[in-house]
mmCIF file of C-alpha atoms in Angstrom:
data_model
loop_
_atom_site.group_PDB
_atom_site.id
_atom_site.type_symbol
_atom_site.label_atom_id
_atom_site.label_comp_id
_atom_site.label_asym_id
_atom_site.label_seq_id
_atom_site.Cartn_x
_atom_site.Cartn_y
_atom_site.Cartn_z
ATOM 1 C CA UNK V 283 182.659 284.895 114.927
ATOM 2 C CA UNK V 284 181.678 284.890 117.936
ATOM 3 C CA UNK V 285 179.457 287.675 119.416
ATOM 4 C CA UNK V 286 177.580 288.146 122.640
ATOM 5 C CA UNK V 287 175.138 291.550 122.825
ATOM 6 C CA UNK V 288 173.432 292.694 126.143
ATOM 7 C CA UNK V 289 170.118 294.495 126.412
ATOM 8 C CA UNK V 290 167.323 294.940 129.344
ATOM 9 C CA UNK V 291 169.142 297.830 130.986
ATOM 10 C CA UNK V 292 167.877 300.938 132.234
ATOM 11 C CA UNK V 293 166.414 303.131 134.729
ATOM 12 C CA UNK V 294 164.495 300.846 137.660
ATOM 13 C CA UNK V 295 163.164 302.017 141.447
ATOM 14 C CA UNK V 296 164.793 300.264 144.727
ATOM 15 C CA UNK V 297 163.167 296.839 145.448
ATOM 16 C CA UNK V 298 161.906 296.618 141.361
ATOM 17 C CA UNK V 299 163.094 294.431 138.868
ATOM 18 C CA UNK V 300 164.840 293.607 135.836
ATOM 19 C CA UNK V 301 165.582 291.464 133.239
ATOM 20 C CA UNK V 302 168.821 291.288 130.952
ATOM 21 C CA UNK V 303 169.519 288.917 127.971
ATOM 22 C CA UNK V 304 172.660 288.094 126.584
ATOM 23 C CA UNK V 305 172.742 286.878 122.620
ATOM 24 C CA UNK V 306 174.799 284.852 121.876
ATOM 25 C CA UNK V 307 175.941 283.786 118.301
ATOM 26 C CA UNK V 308 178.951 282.081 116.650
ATOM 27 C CA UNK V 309 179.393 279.172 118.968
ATOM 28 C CA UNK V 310 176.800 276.716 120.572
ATOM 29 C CA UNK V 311 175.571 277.968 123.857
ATOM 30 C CA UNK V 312 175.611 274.831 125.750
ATOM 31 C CA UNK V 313 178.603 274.090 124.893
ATOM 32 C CA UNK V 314 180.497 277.091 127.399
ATOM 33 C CA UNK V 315 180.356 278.700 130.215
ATOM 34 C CA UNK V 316 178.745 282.462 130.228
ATOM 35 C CA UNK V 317 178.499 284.865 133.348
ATOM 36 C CA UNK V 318 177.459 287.889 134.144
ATOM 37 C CA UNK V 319 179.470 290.416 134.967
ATOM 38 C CA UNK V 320 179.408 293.969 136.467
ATOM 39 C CA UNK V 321 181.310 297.451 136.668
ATOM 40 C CA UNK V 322 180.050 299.996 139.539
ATOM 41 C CA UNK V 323 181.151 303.895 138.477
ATOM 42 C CA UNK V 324 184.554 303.718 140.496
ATOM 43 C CA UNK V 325 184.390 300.502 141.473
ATOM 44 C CA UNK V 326 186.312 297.454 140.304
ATOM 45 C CA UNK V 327 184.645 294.742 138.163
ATOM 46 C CA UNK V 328 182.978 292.169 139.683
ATOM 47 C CA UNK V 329 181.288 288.710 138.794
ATOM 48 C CA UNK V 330 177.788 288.448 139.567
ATOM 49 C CA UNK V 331 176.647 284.876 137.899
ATOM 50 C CA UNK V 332 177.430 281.723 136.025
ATOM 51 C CA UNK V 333 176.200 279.206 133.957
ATOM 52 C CA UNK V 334 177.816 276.127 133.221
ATOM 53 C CA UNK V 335 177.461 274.709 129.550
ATOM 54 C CA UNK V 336 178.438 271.692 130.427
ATOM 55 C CA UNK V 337 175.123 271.050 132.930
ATOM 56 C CA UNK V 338 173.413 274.101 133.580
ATOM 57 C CA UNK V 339 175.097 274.200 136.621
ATOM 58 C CA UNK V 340 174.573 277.948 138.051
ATOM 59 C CA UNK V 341 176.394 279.908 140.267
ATOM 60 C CA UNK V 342 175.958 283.286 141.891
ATOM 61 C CA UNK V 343 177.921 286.151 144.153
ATOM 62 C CA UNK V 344 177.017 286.005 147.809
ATOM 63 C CA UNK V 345 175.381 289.198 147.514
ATOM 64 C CA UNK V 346 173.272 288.122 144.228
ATOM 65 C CA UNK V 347 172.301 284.780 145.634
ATOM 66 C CA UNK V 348 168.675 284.963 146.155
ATOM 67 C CA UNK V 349 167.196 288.452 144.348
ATOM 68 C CA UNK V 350 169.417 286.873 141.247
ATOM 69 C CA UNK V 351 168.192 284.479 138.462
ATOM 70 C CA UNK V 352 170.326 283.284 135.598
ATOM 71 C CA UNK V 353 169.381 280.865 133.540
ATOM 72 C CA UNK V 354 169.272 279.921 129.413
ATOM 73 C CA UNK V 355 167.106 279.388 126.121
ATOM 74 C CA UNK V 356 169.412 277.047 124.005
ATOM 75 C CA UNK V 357 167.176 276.843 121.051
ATOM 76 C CA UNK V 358 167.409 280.834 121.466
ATOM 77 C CA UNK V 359 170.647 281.079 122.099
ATOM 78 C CA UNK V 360 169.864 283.135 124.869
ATOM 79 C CA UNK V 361 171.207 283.622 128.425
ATOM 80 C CA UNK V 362 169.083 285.158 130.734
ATOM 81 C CA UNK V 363 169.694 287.132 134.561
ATOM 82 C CA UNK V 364 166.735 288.123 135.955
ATOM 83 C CA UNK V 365 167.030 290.481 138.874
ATOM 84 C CA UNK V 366 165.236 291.065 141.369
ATOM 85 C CA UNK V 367 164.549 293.281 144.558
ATOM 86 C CA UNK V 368 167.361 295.996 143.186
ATOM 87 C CA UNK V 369 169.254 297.968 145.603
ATOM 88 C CA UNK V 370 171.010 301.255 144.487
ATOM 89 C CA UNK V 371 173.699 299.516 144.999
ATOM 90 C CA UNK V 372 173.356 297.015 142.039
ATOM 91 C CA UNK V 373 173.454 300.509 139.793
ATOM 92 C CA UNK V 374 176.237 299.523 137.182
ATOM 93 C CA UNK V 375 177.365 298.183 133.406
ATOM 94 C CA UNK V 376 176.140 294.024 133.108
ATOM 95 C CA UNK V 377 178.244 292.448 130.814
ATOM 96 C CA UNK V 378 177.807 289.223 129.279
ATOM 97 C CA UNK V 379 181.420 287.224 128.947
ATOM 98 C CA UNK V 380 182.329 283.244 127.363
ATOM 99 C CA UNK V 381 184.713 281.480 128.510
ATOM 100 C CA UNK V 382 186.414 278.988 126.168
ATOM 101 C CA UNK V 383 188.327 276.868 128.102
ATOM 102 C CA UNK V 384 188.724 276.874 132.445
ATOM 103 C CA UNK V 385 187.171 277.600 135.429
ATOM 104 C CA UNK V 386 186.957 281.639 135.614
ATOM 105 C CA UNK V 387 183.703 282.226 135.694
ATOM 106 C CA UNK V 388 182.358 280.638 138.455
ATOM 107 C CA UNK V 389 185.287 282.050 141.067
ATOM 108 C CA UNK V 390 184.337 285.488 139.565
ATOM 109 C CA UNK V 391 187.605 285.929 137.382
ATOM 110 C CA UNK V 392 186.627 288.337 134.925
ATOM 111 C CA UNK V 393 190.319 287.776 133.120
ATOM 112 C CA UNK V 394 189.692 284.540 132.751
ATOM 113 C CA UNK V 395 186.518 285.303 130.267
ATOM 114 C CA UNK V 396 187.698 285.391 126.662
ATOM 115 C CA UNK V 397 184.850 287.235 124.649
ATOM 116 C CA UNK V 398 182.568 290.007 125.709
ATOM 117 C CA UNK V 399 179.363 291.974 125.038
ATOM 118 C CA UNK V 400 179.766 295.869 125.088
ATOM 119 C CA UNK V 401 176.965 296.124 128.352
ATOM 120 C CA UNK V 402 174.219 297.092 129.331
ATOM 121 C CA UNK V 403 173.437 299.727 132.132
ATOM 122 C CA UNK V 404 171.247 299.275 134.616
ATOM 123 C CA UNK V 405 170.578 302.376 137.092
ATOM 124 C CA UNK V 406 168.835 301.619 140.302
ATOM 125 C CA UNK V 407 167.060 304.944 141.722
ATOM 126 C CA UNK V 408 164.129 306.536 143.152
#
């Protein structure tokens, strides 16, 4: 079946950095799409980055674009965002999603996604 669990989280200073994996298992990781995905306390739930199986292809919220890194390990089975610069702003629950079949992910449709991790927290805060 398939499963996707996120770790890296945690507690980080302003302008430091971080990096979250997503593991991925039941399905071939090339083969699909994966983004990242967050949830702000009180906010609504937002995409932050994609990766196209398909080519690598990557894509990334305006506000990510450049302090943002995704990228993948296929022989790990690994998907990768590596953040940098964090604001207090970025404070919130990363999710890893798939998405079987469409274009979701990279417009930032989270109910397009089809399976999901259970998140990861990252808290940005001096």
């Amino acid at each position: 079946q398939v499963q996707l669990v996120e770790s890296g989280g945690g507690l980080v200073q302003p302008g430091g950095s971080l990096r979250l994996s997503c593991a991925a298992s039941g399905f071939t990781l090339d083969a699909y799409t994966i983004g990242w995905f967050r949830q702000a306390p009180g906010k609504e739930r937002e995409g932050v980055s994609c990766i196209r199986g398909s080519d690598g292809s990557t894509y990334y919220a305006d506000s990510m674009e450049g302090r943002f890194t995704i990228s993948r390990d296929n022989a790990k089975s690994t998907v990768y965002l590596q953040m940098n610069s964090l604001k207090p702003e970025d404070t919130a629950v990363y999710y890893c999603a798939m998405e079987t079949y469409g274009s979701s992910c990279v417009m930032g449709y989270s109910d397009g996604m089809d399976y999901w991790g259970k998140g990861t927290l990252v808290t940005v805060s001096s």
